[in-house]
mmCIF file of C-alpha atoms in Angstrom:
data_model
loop_
_atom_site.group_PDB
_atom_site.id
_atom_site.type_symbol
_atom_site.label_atom_id
_atom_site.label_comp_id
_atom_site.label_asym_id
_atom_site.label_seq_id
_atom_site.Cartn_x
_atom_site.Cartn_y
_atom_site.Cartn_z
ATOM 1 C CA GLN A 18 67.762 -26.256 -11.642
ATOM 2 C CA VAL A 19 69.087 -27.522 -14.984
ATOM 3 C CA GLU A 20 66.910 -29.085 -17.674
ATOM 4 C CA VAL A 21 68.728 -31.020 -20.405
ATOM 5 C CA LEU A 22 67.211 -31.507 -23.852
ATOM 6 C CA ASP A 23 69.209 -33.851 -26.064
ATOM 7 C CA GLY A 24 68.606 -36.863 -28.255
ATOM 8 C CA GLY A 25 70.266 -40.152 -28.950
ATOM 9 C CA ARG A 26 72.582 -42.196 -26.800
ATOM 10 C CA ALA A 27 76.044 -41.351 -25.547
ATOM 11 C CA GLU A 28 78.807 -42.586 -27.824
ATOM 12 C CA PRO A 29 82.489 -43.211 -27.018
ATOM 13 C CA TRP A 30 83.427 -39.863 -28.578
ATOM 14 C CA ASP A 31 81.096 -38.064 -26.131
ATOM 15 C CA VAL A 32 83.358 -39.007 -23.211
ATOM 16 C CA ALA A 33 85.457 -36.061 -22.028
ATOM 17 C CA PRO A 34 87.197 -34.709 -18.900
ATOM 18 C CA GLY A 35 84.610 -32.764 -16.937
ATOM 19 C CA GLY A 36 81.911 -34.237 -19.166
ATOM 20 C CA LEU A 37 80.315 -37.627 -19.572
ATOM 21 C CA PRO A 38 82.274 -40.528 -18.010
ATOM 22 C CA PRO A 39 82.992 -43.791 -19.871
ATOM 23 C CA ALA A 40 80.190 -45.500 -17.943
ATOM 24 C CA SER A 41 77.678 -43.254 -19.725
ATOM 25 C CA VAL A 42 78.312 -44.818 -23.135
ATOM 26 C CA GLY A 43 75.074 -46.391 -24.346
ATOM 27 C CA GLU A 44 72.851 -44.334 -22.040
ATOM 28 C CA ARG A 45 70.468 -41.673 -23.272
ATOM 29 C CA ARG A 46 72.414 -38.441 -23.481
ATOM 30 C CA ASP A 47 69.848 -36.401 -21.561
ATOM 31 C CA VAL A 48 69.726 -38.933 -18.703
ATOM 32 C CA ALA A 49 73.526 -39.110 -18.498
ATOM 33 C CA ALA A 50 73.819 -35.313 -18.541
ATOM 34 C CA ARG A 51 71.256 -34.894 -15.756
ATOM 35 C CA ARG A 52 73.156 -37.403 -13.634
ATOM 36 C CA LEU A 53 76.358 -35.440 -14.248
ATOM 37 C CA VAL A 54 74.642 -32.231 -13.126
ATOM 38 C CA ARG A 55 73.454 -33.883 -9.915
ATOM 39 C CA ARG A 56 76.947 -35.223 -9.262
ATOM 40 C CA SER A 57 78.465 -31.774 -9.794
ATOM 41 C CA ALA A 58 75.928 -30.088 -7.493
ATOM 42 C CA PRO A 59 75.024 -32.723 -4.883
ATOM 43 C CA GLY A 60 73.283 -30.324 -2.500
ATOM 44 C CA PRO A 61 69.526 -30.022 -1.969
ATOM 45 C CA GLY A 62 67.539 -29.369 -5.115
ATOM 46 C CA PRO A 63 65.627 -26.135 -5.699
ATOM 47 C CA ALA A 64 62.316 -25.609 -3.970
ATOM 48 C CA GLU A 65 59.263 -26.613 -5.946
ATOM 49 C CA SER A 66 57.878 -23.710 -7.933
ATOM 50 C CA THR A 67 54.221 -22.924 -7.377
ATOM 51 C CA GLY A 68 53.842 -20.763 -10.463
ATOM 52 C CA GLU A 69 54.447 -21.087 -14.174
ATOM 53 C CA SER A 70 57.786 -19.307 -14.189
ATOM 54 C CA GLY A 71 59.639 -19.637 -17.467
ATOM 55 C CA LEU A 72 63.228 -20.610 -18.053
ATOM 56 C CA SER A 73 65.822 -18.116 -16.830
ATOM 57 C CA LEU A 74 68.297 -19.002 -19.587
ATOM 58 C CA ILE A 75 68.647 -21.387 -22.515
ATOM 59 C CA VAL A 76 72.118 -22.523 -23.580
ATOM 60 C CA ALA A 77 71.934 -23.573 -27.225
ATOM 61 C CA ALA A 78 74.809 -25.996 -27.841
ATOM 62 C CA PRO A 79 73.803 -28.088 -30.859
ATOM 63 C CA ARG A 80 75.938 -30.991 -31.996
ATOM 64 C CA ASP A 81 76.084 -29.444 -35.470
ATOM 65 C CA GLY A 82 78.567 -26.584 -35.135
ATOM 66 C CA LEU A 83 77.095 -24.766 -38.138
ATOM 67 C CA ALA A 84 73.935 -24.188 -36.081
ATOM 68 C CA VAL A 85 76.071 -22.111 -33.686
ATOM 69 C CA TYR A 86 78.312 -20.405 -36.224
ATOM 70 C CA ALA A 87 75.273 -19.451 -38.325
ATOM 71 C CA PRO A 88 72.218 -20.078 -36.111
ATOM 72 C CA VAL A 89 68.808 -20.389 -37.746
ATOM 73 C CA ALA A 90 66.654 -17.460 -36.672
ATOM 74 C CA ASP A 91 63.432 -19.502 -36.797
ATOM 75 C CA THR A 92 64.780 -21.888 -34.154
ATOM 76 C CA ALA A 93 65.039 -19.005 -31.690
ATOM 77 C CA GLY A 94 61.634 -17.596 -32.650
ATOM 78 C CA PRO A 95 59.798 -19.082 -29.634
ATOM 79 C CA TRP A 96 62.567 -17.868 -27.301
ATOM 80 C CA ILE A 97 62.306 -14.342 -28.701
ATOM 81 C CA ALA A 98 58.501 -14.426 -28.445
ATOM 82 C CA SER A 99 58.600 -15.584 -24.817
ATOM 83 C CA GLY A 100 61.391 -13.168 -23.869
ATOM 84 C CA THR A 101 63.717 -16.006 -22.844
ATOM 85 C CA PRO A 102 67.443 -15.129 -22.781
ATOM 86 C CA HIS A 103 69.589 -17.592 -24.726
ATOM 87 C CA LEU A 104 73.318 -18.152 -25.157
ATOM 88 C CA TYR A 105 74.936 -19.869 -28.133
ATOM 89 C CA ALA A 106 78.010 -22.079 -27.709
ATOM 90 C CA GLY A 107 79.694 -24.710 -29.829
ATOM 91 C CA VAL A 108 82.550 -25.829 -32.050
ATOM 92 C CA ILE A 109 82.718 -25.937 -35.833
ATOM 93 C CA GLU A 110 85.819 -27.632 -37.189
ATOM 94 C CA ALA A 111 88.770 -25.772 -35.573
ATOM 95 C CA THR A 112 86.791 -22.750 -34.355
ATOM 96 C CA GLY A 113 85.056 -22.383 -31.005
ATOM 97 C CA VAL A 114 82.146 -19.984 -30.537
ATOM 98 C CA VAL A 115 80.592 -18.536 -27.378
ATOM 99 C CA GLY A 116 77.803 -16.016 -27.801
ATOM 100 C CA PRO A 117 75.975 -14.011 -28.407
ATOM 101 C CA LEU A 118 73.946 -14.005 -25.232
ATOM 102 C CA VAL A 119 70.651 -12.748 -26.615
ATOM 103 C CA LEU A 120 68.377 -10.658 -24.416
ATOM 104 C CA PRO A 121 65.142 -10.477 -26.430
ATOM 105 C CA GLY A 122 64.205 -6.906 -27.218
ATOM 106 C CA GLY A 123 67.519 -5.602 -25.912
ATOM 107 C CA THR A 124 70.337 -7.126 -27.995
ATOM 108 C CA GLY A 125 70.891 -8.494 -31.474
ATOM 109 C CA CYS A 126 69.619 -12.024 -32.141
ATOM 110 C CA ALA A 127 70.401 -14.811 -34.620
ATOM 111 C CA GLY A 128 68.336 -13.030 -37.251
ATOM 112 C CA CYS A 129 70.269 -9.806 -36.693
ATOM 113 C CA LEU A 130 73.538 -11.722 -37.060
ATOM 114 C CA GLU A 131 72.479 -13.184 -40.404
ATOM 115 C CA LEU A 132 71.232 -9.834 -41.727
ATOM 116 C CA HIS A 133 74.432 -8.025 -40.736
ATOM 117 C CA ARG A 134 76.496 -10.677 -42.518
ATOM 118 C CA ALA A 135 74.369 -10.341 -45.645
ATOM 119 C CA ASP A 136 74.899 -6.566 -45.547
ATOM 120 C CA ARG A 137 78.675 -7.068 -45.502
ATOM 121 C CA ASP A 138 78.687 -9.887 -48.053
ATOM 122 C CA PRO A 139 75.788 -10.139 -50.553
ATOM 123 C CA GLN A 140 76.869 -13.727 -51.345
ATOM 124 C CA TRP A 141 76.468 -14.833 -47.728
ATOM 125 C CA PRO A 142 72.821 -16.057 -48.003
ATOM 126 C CA ARG A 143 73.680 -18.244 -51.017
ATOM 127 C CA MET A 144 76.789 -19.661 -49.362
ATOM 128 C CA LEU A 145 74.886 -20.324 -46.138
ATOM 129 C CA ALA A 146 72.133 -22.150 -48.026
ATOM 130 C CA GLN A 147 74.765 -24.373 -49.634
ATOM 131 C CA TRP A 148 76.317 -25.154 -46.254
ATOM 132 C CA ARG A 149 72.978 -26.014 -44.708
ATOM 133 C CA SER A 150 71.911 -28.235 -47.589
ATOM 134 C CA GLY A 151 75.265 -29.991 -47.927
ATOM 135 C CA ARG A 152 75.843 -33.474 -46.601
ATOM 136 C CA ARG A 153 77.732 -33.534 -43.324
ATOM 137 C CA GLY A 154 79.218 -36.522 -41.575
ATOM 138 C CA ALA A 155 77.366 -38.157 -38.698
ATOM 139 C CA VAL A 156 80.232 -37.364 -36.328
ATOM 140 C CA PRO A 157 81.578 -33.822 -36.872
ATOM 141 C CA ALA A 158 85.258 -33.290 -36.198
ATOM 142 C CA CYS A 159 85.787 -31.667 -32.806
ATOM 143 C CA ASP A 160 89.007 -31.008 -30.904
ATOM 144 C CA LEU A 161 88.537 -32.024 -27.267
ATOM 145 C CA GLY A 162 90.703 -29.244 -25.843
ATOM 146 C CA LEU A 163 88.848 -26.610 -27.851
ATOM 147 C CA ALA A 164 85.465 -28.040 -26.865
ATOM 148 C CA THR A 165 86.483 -28.025 -23.194
ATOM 149 C CA ALA A 166 87.579 -24.383 -23.408
ATOM 150 C CA VAL A 167 84.303 -23.415 -25.078
ATOM 151 C CA ALA A 168 82.236 -25.321 -22.522
ATOM 152 C CA GLY A 169 84.090 -23.697 -19.624
ATOM 153 C CA LEU A 170 83.680 -20.171 -20.967
ATOM 154 C CA ALA A 171 80.022 -20.733 -21.813
ATOM 155 C CA ALA A 172 79.329 -22.134 -18.335
ATOM 156 C CA ALA A 173 81.082 -19.183 -16.693
ATOM 157 C CA HIS A 174 79.044 -16.695 -18.724
ATOM 158 C CA ALA A 175 75.807 -18.569 -18.024
ATOM 159 C CA LEU A 176 76.466 -18.601 -14.271
ATOM 160 C CA ALA A 177 77.412 -14.919 -14.300
ATOM 161 C CA PHE A 178 74.116 -14.096 -15.991
ATOM 162 C CA LEU A 179 72.138 -16.229 -13.549
ATOM 163 C CA ASP A 180 73.900 -14.405 -10.706
ATOM 164 C CA GLY A 181 72.471 -11.132 -12.032
ATOM 165 C CA ASP A 182 75.392 -9.854 -14.124
ATOM 166 C CA LEU A 183 75.758 -9.203 -17.852
ATOM 167 C CA PRO A 184 78.760 -11.237 -19.074
ATOM 168 C CA ALA A 185 81.035 -10.232 -21.942
ATOM 169 C CA SER A 186 79.026 -12.373 -24.372
ATOM 170 C CA THR A 187 75.941 -10.163 -23.968
ATOM 171 C CA GLY A 188 75.199 -9.035 -27.510
ATOM 172 C CA THR A 189 78.707 -10.187 -28.436
ATOM 173 C CA ARG A 190 80.149 -13.233 -30.131
ATOM 174 C CA TRP A 191 83.507 -14.646 -28.982
ATOM 175 C CA GLU A 192 85.538 -16.895 -31.277
ATOM 176 C CA ALA A 193 88.796 -18.791 -30.833
ATOM 177 C CA ALA A 194 90.580 -20.869 -33.449
ATOM 178 C CA LEU A 195 93.215 -23.551 -33.145
ATOM 179 C CA PRO A 196 96.092 -23.776 -32.589
ATOM 180 C CA LEU A 197 96.572 -20.476 -30.721
ATOM 181 C CA LEU A 198 93.131 -20.137 -29.085
ATOM 182 C CA ASP A 199 93.336 -16.365 -29.445
ATOM 183 C CA TRP A 200 89.877 -15.179 -28.394
ATOM 184 C CA ARG A 201 88.418 -12.321 -30.429
ATOM 185 C CA SER A 202 85.045 -10.644 -30.153
ATOM 186 C CA GLU A 203 82.432 -9.281 -32.544
ATOM 187 C CA GLN A 204 79.565 -7.143 -31.336
ATOM 188 C CA ILE A 205 76.183 -8.242 -32.688
ATOM 189 C CA GLY A 206 74.007 -5.153 -32.728
ATOM 190 C CA PRO A 207 70.272 -5.116 -33.454
ATOM 191 C CA HIS A 208 69.383 -4.945 -37.160
ATOM 192 C CA ALA A 209 66.675 -2.566 -38.299
ATOM 193 C CA ASP A 210 65.150 -5.171 -40.640
ATOM 194 C CA CYS A 211 64.978 -7.974 -38.069
ATOM 195 C CA SER A 212 61.570 -8.889 -36.700
ATOM 196 C CA CYS A 213 62.958 -9.353 -33.166
ATOM 197 C CA GLY A 214 62.299 -5.669 -32.445
ATOM 198 C CA ALA A 215 65.569 -5.027 -30.625
ATOM 199 C CA ALA A 216 66.475 -2.211 -33.030
ATOM 200 C CA GLY A 217 63.456 -0.262 -31.839
ATOM 201 C CA GLY A 218 64.165 -0.835 -28.144
ATOM 202 C CA ALA A 219 65.435 1.809 -25.779
ATOM 203 C CA GLY A 220 68.687 1.253 -23.976
ATOM 204 C CA GLY A 221 69.959 -2.029 -25.400
ATOM 205 C CA ALA A 222 71.152 -4.695 -23.004
ATOM 206 C CA GLY A 223 71.029 -2.374 -20.020
ATOM 207 C CA ALA A 224 67.328 -1.830 -20.519
ATOM 208 C CA PHE A 225 66.727 -5.568 -20.199
ATOM 209 C CA GLY A 226 67.688 -5.406 -16.570
ATOM 210 C CA GLY A 227 69.161 -8.897 -16.445
ATOM 211 C CA VAL A 228 67.510 -11.501 -14.247
ATOM 212 C CA PRO A 229 67.156 -11.687 -10.479
ATOM 213 C CA ALA A 230 70.107 -13.523 -8.952
ATOM 214 C CA GLN A 231 69.501 -17.277 -8.963
ATOM 215 C CA ASP A 232 70.503 -19.910 -6.429
ATOM 216 C CA THR A 233 73.859 -20.905 -7.935
ATOM 217 C CA MET A 234 77.183 -21.935 -6.443
ATOM 218 C CA ALA A 235 78.147 -18.250 -6.304
ATOM 219 C CA GLY A 236 75.268 -17.127 -4.199
#
């Protein structure tokens, strides 16, 4: 089962191969995306849940690429508190980002990422504040081929996780830049000063245990 949270209406620049079709222009983005999911998986829907089971995975793919390149820790606060795994994916200018897949209490989170960067570069917090407060255009530049590659890799990692595996983005950030699309990785370890508590956990990602295999196309 896929729940889509998005705002606004589909615009012509949202149309993409494997994504929203031209007929979706003008529709609410969340409605159009749900229809696309149903078209991609036309089989019977999942059985109705009788309990209050939480989400198995959140894929955070904001339209603003800066929110993926330098995610705001407070945004993920409720996900950390509820123990909900979440995967970041997006494009900022000519760079695509997939990861990290955060396993609360087991791997580094958005807060850990920001603290590690500040350790390496004391000017990072000031520069980040300037980026976040700066005026950005309503339609960020985004290369369609790069966005498609990022979406495909993110979907593959999400499905692998839902099938009970730990994909390569677990606690790791993957980046690729145009024009070569040479993927490179950066491990995001827990930071001792982060309130997420992962630094005090035992066993890292392996201790999380993943999730029980879900009913996906792979199983």
